[in-house]
Coordinates of C-alpha atoms (C1' of nucleotides) in Angstrom, one line a residue:
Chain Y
X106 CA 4.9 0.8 2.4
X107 CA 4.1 -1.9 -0.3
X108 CA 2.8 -0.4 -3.3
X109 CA 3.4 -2.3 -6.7
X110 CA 6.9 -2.5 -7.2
X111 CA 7.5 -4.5 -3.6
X112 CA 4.1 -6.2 -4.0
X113 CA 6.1 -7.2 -7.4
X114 CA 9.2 -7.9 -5.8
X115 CA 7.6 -10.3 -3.0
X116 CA 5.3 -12.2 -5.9
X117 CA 8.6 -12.9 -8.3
X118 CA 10.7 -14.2 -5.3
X119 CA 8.1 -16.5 -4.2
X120 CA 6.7 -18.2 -7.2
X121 CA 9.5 -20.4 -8.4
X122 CA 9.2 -21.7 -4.6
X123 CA 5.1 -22.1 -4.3
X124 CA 4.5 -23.3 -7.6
X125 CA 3.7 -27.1 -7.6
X126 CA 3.4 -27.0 -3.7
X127 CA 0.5 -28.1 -1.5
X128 CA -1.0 -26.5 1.3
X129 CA -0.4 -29.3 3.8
X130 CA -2.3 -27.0 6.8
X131 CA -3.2 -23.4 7.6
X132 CA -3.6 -21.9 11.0
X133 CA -5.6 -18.7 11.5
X134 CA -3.6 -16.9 14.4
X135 CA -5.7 -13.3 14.6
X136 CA -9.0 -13.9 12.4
X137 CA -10.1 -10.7 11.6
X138 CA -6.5 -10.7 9.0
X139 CA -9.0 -13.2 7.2
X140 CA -12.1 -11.3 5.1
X141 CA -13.2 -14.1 3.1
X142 CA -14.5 -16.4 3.9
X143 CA -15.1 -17.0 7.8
X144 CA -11.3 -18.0 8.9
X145 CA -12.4 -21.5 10.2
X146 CA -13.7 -22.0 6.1
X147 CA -10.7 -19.8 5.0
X148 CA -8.3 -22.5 6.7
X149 CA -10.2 -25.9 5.7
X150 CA -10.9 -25.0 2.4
X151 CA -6.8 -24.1 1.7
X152 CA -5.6 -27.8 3.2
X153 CA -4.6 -29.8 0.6
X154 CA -4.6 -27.4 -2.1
X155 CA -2.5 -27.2 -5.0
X156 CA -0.3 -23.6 -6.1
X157 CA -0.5 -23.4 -9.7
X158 CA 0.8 -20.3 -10.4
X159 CA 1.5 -16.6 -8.3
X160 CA 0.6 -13.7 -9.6
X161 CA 0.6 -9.8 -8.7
X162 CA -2.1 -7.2 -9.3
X163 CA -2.0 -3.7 -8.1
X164 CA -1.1 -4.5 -4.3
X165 CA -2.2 -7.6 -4.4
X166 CA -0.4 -11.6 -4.8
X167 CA -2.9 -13.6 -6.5
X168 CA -2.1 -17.5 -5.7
X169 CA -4.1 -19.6 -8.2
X170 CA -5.0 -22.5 -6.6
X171 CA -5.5 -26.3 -8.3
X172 CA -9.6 -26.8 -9.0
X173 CA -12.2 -27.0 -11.9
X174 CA -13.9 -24.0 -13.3
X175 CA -12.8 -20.5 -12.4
X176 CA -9.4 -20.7 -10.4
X177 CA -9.7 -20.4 -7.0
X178 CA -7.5 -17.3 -5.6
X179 CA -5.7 -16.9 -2.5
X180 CA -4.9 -13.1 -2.2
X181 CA -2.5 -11.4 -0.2
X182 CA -2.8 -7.6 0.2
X183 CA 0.0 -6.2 3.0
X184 CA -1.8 -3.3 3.8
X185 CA 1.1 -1.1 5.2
X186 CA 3.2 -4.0 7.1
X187 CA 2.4 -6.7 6.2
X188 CA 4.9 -9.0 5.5
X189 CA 4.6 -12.4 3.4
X190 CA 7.3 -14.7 3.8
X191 CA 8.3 -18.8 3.0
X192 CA 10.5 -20.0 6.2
X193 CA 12.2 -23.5 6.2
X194 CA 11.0 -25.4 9.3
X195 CA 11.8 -24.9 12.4
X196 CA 12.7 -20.4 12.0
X197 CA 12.0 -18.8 15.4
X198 CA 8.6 -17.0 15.1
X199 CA 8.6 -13.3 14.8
X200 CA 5.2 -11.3 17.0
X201 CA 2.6 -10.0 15.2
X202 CA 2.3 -13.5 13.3
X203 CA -0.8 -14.1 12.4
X204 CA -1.6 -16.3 9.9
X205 CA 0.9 -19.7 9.0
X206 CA 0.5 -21.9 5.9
X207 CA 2.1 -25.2 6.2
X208 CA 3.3 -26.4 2.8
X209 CA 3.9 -30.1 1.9
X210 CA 8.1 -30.1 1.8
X211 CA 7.8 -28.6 5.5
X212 CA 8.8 -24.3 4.8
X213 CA 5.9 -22.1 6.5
X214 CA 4.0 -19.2 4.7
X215 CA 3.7 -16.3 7.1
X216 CA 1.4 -13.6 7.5
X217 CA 2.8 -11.4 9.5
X218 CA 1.2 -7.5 10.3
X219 CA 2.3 -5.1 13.0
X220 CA -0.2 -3.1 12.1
X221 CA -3.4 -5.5 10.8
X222 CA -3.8 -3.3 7.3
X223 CA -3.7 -5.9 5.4
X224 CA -5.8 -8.8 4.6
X225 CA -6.2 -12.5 3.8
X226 CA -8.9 -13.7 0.7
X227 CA -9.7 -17.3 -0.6
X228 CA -12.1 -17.1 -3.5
X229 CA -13.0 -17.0 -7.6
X230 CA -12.0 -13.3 -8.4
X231 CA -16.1 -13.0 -9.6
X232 CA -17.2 -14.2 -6.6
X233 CA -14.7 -12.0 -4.1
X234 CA -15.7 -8.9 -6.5
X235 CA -19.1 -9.4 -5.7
X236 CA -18.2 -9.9 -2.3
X237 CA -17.4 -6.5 -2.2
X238 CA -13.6 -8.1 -1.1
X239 CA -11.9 -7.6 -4.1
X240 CA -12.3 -4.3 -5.9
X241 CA -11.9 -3.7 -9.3
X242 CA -8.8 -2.0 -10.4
X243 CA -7.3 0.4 -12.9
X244 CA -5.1 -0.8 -15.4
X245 CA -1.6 -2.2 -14.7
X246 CA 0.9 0.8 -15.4
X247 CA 3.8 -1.3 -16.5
X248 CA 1.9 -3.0 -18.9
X249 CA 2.9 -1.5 -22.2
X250 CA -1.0 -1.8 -23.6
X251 CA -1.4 1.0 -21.0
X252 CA -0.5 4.3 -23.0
X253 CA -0.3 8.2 -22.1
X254 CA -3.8 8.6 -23.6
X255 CA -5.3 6.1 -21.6
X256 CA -4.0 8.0 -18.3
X257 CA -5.4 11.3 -20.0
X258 CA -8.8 9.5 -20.7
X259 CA -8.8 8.9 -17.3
X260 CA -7.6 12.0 -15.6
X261 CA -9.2 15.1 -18.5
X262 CA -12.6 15.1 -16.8
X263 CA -11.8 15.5 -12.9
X264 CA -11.7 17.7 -10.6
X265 CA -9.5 16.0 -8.0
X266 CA -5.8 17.4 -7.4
X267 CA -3.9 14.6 -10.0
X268 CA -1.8 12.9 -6.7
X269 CA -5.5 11.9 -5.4
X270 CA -6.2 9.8 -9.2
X271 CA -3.0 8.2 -8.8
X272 CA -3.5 7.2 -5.8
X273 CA -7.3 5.9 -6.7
X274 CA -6.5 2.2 -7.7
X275 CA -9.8 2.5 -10.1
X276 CA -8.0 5.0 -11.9
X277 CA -4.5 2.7 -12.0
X278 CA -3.5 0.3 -10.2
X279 CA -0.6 -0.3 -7.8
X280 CA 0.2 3.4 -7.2
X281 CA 0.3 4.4 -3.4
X282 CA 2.3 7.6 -1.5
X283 CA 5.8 7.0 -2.2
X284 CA 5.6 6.4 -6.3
X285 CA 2.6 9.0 -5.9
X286 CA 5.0 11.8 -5.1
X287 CA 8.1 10.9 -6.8
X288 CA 6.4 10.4 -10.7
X289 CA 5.1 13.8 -9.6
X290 CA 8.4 14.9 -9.1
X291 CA 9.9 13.5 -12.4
X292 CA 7.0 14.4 -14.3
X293 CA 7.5 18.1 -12.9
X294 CA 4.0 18.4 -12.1
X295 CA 2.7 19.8 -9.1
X296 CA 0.7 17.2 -7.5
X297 CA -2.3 19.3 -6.4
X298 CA -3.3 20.8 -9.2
X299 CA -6.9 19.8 -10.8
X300 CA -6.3 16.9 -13.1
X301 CA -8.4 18.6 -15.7
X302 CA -6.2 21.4 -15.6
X303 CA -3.1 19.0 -17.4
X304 CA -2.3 19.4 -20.9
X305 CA -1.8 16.4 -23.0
X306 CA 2.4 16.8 -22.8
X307 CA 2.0 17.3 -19.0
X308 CA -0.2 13.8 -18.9
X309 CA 2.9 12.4 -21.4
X310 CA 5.5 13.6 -18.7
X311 CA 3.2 11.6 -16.0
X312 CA 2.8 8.3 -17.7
X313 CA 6.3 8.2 -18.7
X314 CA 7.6 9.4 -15.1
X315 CA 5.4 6.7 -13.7
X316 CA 6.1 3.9 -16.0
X317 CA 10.1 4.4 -15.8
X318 CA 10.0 5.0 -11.7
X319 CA 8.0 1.4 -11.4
X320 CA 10.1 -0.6 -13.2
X321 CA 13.5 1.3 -11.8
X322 CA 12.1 0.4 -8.4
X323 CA 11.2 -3.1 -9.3
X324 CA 14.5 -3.7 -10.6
X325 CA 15.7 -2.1 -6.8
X326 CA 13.6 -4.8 -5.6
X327 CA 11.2 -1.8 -3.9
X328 CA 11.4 0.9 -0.9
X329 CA 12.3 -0.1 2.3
X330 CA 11.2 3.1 4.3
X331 CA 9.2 1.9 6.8
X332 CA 9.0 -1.6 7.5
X333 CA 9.0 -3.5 4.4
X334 CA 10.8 -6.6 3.7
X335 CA 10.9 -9.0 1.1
X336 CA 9.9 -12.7 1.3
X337 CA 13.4 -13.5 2.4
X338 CA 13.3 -10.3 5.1
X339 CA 15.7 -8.3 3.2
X340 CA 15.4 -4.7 2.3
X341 CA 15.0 -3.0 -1.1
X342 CA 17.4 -0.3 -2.4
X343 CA 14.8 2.0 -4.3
X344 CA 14.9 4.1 -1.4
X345 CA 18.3 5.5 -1.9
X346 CA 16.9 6.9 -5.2
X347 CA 13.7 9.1 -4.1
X348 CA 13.9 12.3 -4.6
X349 CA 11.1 13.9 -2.5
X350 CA 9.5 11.0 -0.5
X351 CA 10.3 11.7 2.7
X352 CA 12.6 14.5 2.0
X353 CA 10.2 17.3 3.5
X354 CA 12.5 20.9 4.0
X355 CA 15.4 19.4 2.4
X356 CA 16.8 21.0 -0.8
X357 CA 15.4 19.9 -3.6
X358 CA 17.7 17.8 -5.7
X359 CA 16.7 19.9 -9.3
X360 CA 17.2 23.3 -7.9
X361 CA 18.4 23.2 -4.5
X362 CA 14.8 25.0 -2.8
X363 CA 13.5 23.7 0.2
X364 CA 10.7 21.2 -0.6
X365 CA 7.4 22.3 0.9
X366 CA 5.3 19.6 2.5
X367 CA 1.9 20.1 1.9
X368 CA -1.1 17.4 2.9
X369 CA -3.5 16.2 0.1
X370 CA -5.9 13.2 -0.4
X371 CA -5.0 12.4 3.3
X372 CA -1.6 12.2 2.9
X373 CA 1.6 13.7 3.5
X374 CA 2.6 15.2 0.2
X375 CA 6.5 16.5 -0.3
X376 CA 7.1 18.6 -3.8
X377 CA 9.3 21.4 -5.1
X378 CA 7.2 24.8 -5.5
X379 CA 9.5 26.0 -8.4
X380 CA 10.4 22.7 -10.2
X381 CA 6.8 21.2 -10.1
X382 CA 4.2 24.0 -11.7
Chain A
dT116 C1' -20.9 10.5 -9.8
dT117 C1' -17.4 12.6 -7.4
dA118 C1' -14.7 14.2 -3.7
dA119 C1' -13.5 14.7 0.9
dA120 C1' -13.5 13.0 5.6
dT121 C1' -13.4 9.2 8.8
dT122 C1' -11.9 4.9 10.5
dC123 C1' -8.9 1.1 11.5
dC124 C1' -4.1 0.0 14.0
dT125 C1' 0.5 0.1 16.5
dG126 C1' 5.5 1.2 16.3
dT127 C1' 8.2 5.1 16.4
dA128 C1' 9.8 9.5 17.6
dA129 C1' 9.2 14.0 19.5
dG130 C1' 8.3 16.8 23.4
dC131 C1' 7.9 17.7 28.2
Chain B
dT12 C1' 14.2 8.2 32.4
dG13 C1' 9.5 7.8 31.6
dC14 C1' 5.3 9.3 30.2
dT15 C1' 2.0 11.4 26.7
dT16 C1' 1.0 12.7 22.2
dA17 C1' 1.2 13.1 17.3
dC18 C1' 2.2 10.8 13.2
dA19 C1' 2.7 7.4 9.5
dG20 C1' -0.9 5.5 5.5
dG21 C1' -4.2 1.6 2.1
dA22 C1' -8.6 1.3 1.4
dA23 C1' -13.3 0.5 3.0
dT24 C1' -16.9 3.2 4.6
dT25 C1' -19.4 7.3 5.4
dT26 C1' -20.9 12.0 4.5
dA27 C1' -21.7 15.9 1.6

DNA sequence: TTAAATTCCTGTAAGC
DNA sequence: TGCTTACAGGAATTTA
């Protein structure tokens, strides 16, 4: 699943080798992948454009594109397997491809999306917010402006089990199951009780958990549990270091308990009943 | 306003 | 072996 630190990883590897490239040609292969604007538009209005920089945000690669005024984005979200990768000329192509960007020294960008979560955007960031195609986020949690009383701010006056505010990207940004559950874990907090019900040093453990865990996992260059791959197709190594993602019944690495596996906000949830109060 | 439920989608794995 | 079924989840949308 790409959540920030893979979104992260795929951004970093790919903007030394977009940056100062042109969009020679883009072919819409399955056009629903493309929300905005109509995919015929999407595709004409990308030829012959100019990268200037790539950028992440939450789950999302922002490429800023050459153009007066506001910069014009192309945005990337990968949904749960998607995959965005540059290709030299000529690679074999892979099923499930359904978008391909042509740059100007030949290399392909690739869309690619077993499972058609994800989603293709062209547009000013005002313009796709009101839209309704872009919405706003939370703030970034590895940005060191955001602090442990910022996530109390946000979390002292609801109701919902903490793991469901995490996972709200109004609330912060970037955060999806796996990270969900493993700051949890590291925070020692059990992940459905009422945000409202967590003291100030609990919130402390959380921001800290969360902020360490992301960057740990960015330096791992992300999770490869399920499908995800970077922009060259390799795996990350983050997953060798969870804890209770995925880990469901298995002793708990603290204090040897069988995790329980519980589901919340939708989702399967995995946490230790005595380490996480 | 908030929270929970529903929907989309297909590869994978479990069960018979 | 081959078929059916359940499950995985980000986020937009709907319902309460």
């Amino acid at each position: 699943m790409p959540e920030l630190p893979e979104v992260e990883t795929v951004a970093a590897d790919l903007r030394p080798h977009l940056v100062g490239r042109t969009v020679a040609c883009c072919e819409v292969r399955f056009p629903t992948i493309v929300r905005h604007p109509e995919p015929e538009r999407f595709a004409a209005l990308l030829a012959g454009r100019r990268i200037e920089a790539v950028a992440r945000r939450g789950k999302y690669i922002l490429h800023h594109l050459d153009g007066p005024g506001e910069p014009t984005l192309l945005v990337v979200h990968l949904g749960m397997t998607g995959q965005w990768r540059c290709v030299p000329p000529g690679t074999p192509e892979p099923d499930h491809l359904h978008a391909v960007l042509v740059l100007d020294d030949g290399r392909q960008l690739r869309y690619r999306d077993p499972r058609r979560f994800g989603r293709l955007l062209l547009g000013t960031e005002s313009e796709l917010v009101a839209a309704r195609k872009l919405p706003r986020l939370g703030p970034e949690p590895v940005d060191p402006a955001f602090t442990a009383a910022d996530l109390y701010r946000r979390l002292h006056a609801r109701r919902a089990p903490v793991k469901a505010l995490l996972l709200d990207q109004l609330v912060v940004a970037g955060v999806g199951n796996i990270y969900a559950d493993e700051s949890c874990f590291r925070a020692r907090v059990r992940p459905d009780r009422p945000a409202n019900s967590l003291s100030r040093r609990a919130v402390g453990r959380l921001h800290e958990a969360l902020a360490a865990l992301l960057e740990e996992a960015i330096t791992n260059r992300g999770s490869s549990v399920d499908s995800y791959r970077d922009a060259w197709g390799e795996l990350g190594q983050e997953q060798e270091f969870l804890q209770v993602y995925g880990r469901g019944g298995e002793p708990c690495l603290r204090c040897g308990r069988p995790l329980a596996v519980v589901r919340l906000a939708g989702r399967t949830t995995v946490y230790c009943r005595r380490c996480q109060r």
